[in-house]
Amino acid sequence: MYGYQMTQRAKELTEGELEMTEGALYPLLHKLEGEGLITSEIQKINGRDRKYYLLTEKGKKQQAVQEAEMKTYLFNLNTIFNI
Amino acid sequence: MISIVQEHEIKAFLQKKNLSSVISNEIYDHFVVQISELMKNNLSFQEAFLRTKLDWRSELEMVKADLFSFKKIARIEKAVLQSRFRNIIISSTTFTLLGFAVILFMNDYFYLLQIGLLVAMAGLLFYNFVFKKMKFREYYNLSFHPLILQNILLGLFLILGVGYFTQNINFWNEEINKVFSVYAIAVQIQLLYLRSKKVNVLIA
């Protein structure tokens, strides 16, 4: 996925609830790339360079850990508010 | 569909922001896609461009790169630069601790560490000039780099502070000042190395 696509996908999945700030996205992507969690590939699209980002193996593992943590967090919140 | 003239207008706008090539290419592509999408909703190019510029207003606002910097850069670039500077400071501090250990346990060999660092710095400078990775003007600008200015100030405070508290006539020759010199050179080496890799560290 490339930057603009990510912002639109986030908007679409959350039905407009989550509006990613474009400017905040790129420094974050570069940071994750520096940490080896994602990798990038540049492709020429209509004469322009477009940078596509992909999860690395390390990134996939990290994603699984974060997802599990988030699920536990949501489960705990749900438990608290359902008391 | 965006015309070539309109593409030039976007490029000219982004050029004014002095973005590094990595970020600039990415933002340019983002602008073109975002404007094209907005134009699909019957907006003219100028309206779509204005709306996109407004969306990016905060991130593309020109701000001071650092407390010690004379340069103004786009806010989006500042976040990346600050994180790069943090990494430089962390690795220089780690290296300085090594220098401190050498002074504590192998004081006689400390000069070797200093020579090694100076050779590494001279080597990098030589490499950057010979392989045209750096211009002389950029080397001159390096003297006013925020991290270097910060080190000069810190060094001055340290030397004068040590002199005041120890009342030693050779106060500049205290071990702590030598350790600080390791830190200062380690920072400079990393700046030169990153420049040789064409990574933006506010030298160009």
Tab-separated table of C-alpha atoms in Angstrom, chain A:
chain	number	residue	atom	x	y	z
A	1	MET	CA	0.000	0.000	0.000
A	2	TYR	CA	1.124	3.578	-0.525
A	3	GLY	CA	0.584	6.581	1.750
A	4	TYR	CA	-2.573	8.052	0.239
A	5	GLN	CA	-4.105	4.590	-0.094
A	6	MET	CA	-3.512	3.964	3.635
A	7	THR	CA	-5.275	7.162	4.681
A	8	GLN	CA	-8.251	6.325	2.460
A	9	ARG	CA	-8.402	2.695	3.609
A	10	ALA	CA	-8.391	3.781	7.261
A	11	LYS	CA	-11.206	6.242	6.526
A	12	GLU	CA	-13.167	3.599	4.627
A	13	LEU	CA	-12.770	0.838	7.255
A	14	THR	CA	-13.813	3.151	10.086
A	15	GLU	CA	-16.583	4.746	8.000
A	16	GLY	CA	-14.924	8.152	8.266
A	17	GLU	CA	-14.412	7.948	12.038
A	18	LEU	CA	-10.626	7.753	11.806
A	19	GLU	CA	-9.111	10.510	9.707
A	20	MET	CA	-5.388	10.021	9.519
A	21	THR	CA	-3.333	13.194	9.327
A	22	GLU	CA	-1.351	12.793	6.149
A	23	GLY	CA	1.645	14.618	7.527
A	24	ALA	CA	1.835	12.440	10.601
A	25	LEU	CA	1.707	9.290	8.503
A	26	TYR	CA	4.982	9.682	6.596
A	27	PRO	CA	7.324	10.307	9.544
A	28	LEU	CA	5.712	7.280	11.209
A	29	LEU	CA	6.212	5.111	8.120
A	30	HIS	CA	9.869	6.183	7.898
A	31	LYS	CA	10.344	5.375	11.589
A	32	LEU	CA	8.832	1.897	11.146
A	33	GLU	CA	11.026	1.378	8.091
A	34	GLY	CA	14.082	2.373	10.127
A	35	GLU	CA	13.103	-0.172	12.765
A	36	GLY	CA	12.822	-2.855	10.086
A	37	LEU	CA	9.104	-3.435	10.671
A	38	ILE	CA	8.176	-2.426	7.138
A	39	THR	CA	10.032	-2.282	3.877
A	40	SER	CA	9.418	-0.097	0.846
A	41	GLU	CA	9.548	-0.432	-2.896
A	42	ILE	CA	9.434	2.403	-5.409
A	43	GLN	CA	7.410	1.962	-8.591
A	44	LYS	CA	6.971	4.378	-11.468
A	45	ILE	CA	3.303	5.282	-11.864
A	46	ASN	CA	2.425	7.772	-14.634
A	47	GLY	CA	6.013	9.017	-14.579
A	48	ARG	CA	5.965	9.581	-10.824
A	49	ASP	CA	7.790	7.656	-8.130
A	50	ARG	CA	5.318	5.906	-5.861
A	51	LYS	CA	6.562	4.296	-2.680
A	52	TYR	CA	4.760	1.115	-1.645
A	53	TYR	CA	5.129	-0.186	1.892
A	54	LEU	CA	5.082	-3.836	2.894
A	55	LEU	CA	5.258	-5.564	6.267
A	56	THR	CA	8.482	-7.469	6.921
A	57	GLU	CA	8.550	-10.791	8.824
A	58	LYS	CA	9.554	-8.845	11.930
A	59	GLY	CA	6.669	-6.453	11.255
A	60	LYS	CA	4.180	-9.307	10.899
A	61	LYS	CA	5.259	-10.732	14.263
A	62	GLN	CA	4.987	-7.294	15.853
A	63	GLN	CA	1.540	-6.845	14.311
A	64	ALA	CA	0.364	-10.144	15.863
A	65	VAL	CA	1.685	-9.092	19.286
A	66	GLN	CA	0.065	-5.633	19.073
A	67	GLU	CA	-3.214	-7.138	17.890
A	68	ALA	CA	-3.281	-9.575	20.802
A	69	GLU	CA	-2.487	-6.748	23.243
A	70	MET	CA	-5.237	-4.567	21.791
A	71	LYS	CA	-7.776	-7.415	21.969
A	72	THR	CA	-6.920	-8.022	25.633
A	73	TYR	CA	-7.214	-4.293	26.313
A	74	LEU	CA	-10.616	-4.097	24.611
A	75	PHE	CA	-11.776	-7.256	26.410
A	76	ASN	CA	-10.773	-5.718	29.764
A	77	LEU	CA	-12.510	-2.457	28.967
A	78	ASN	CA	-15.612	-4.335	27.952
A	79	THR	CA	-15.532	-6.344	31.182
A	80	ILE	CA	-15.196	-3.168	33.270
A	81	PHE	CA	-18.032	-1.318	31.553
A	82	ASN	CA	-20.344	-4.329	31.566
A	83	ILE	CA	-20.190	-4.652	35.350
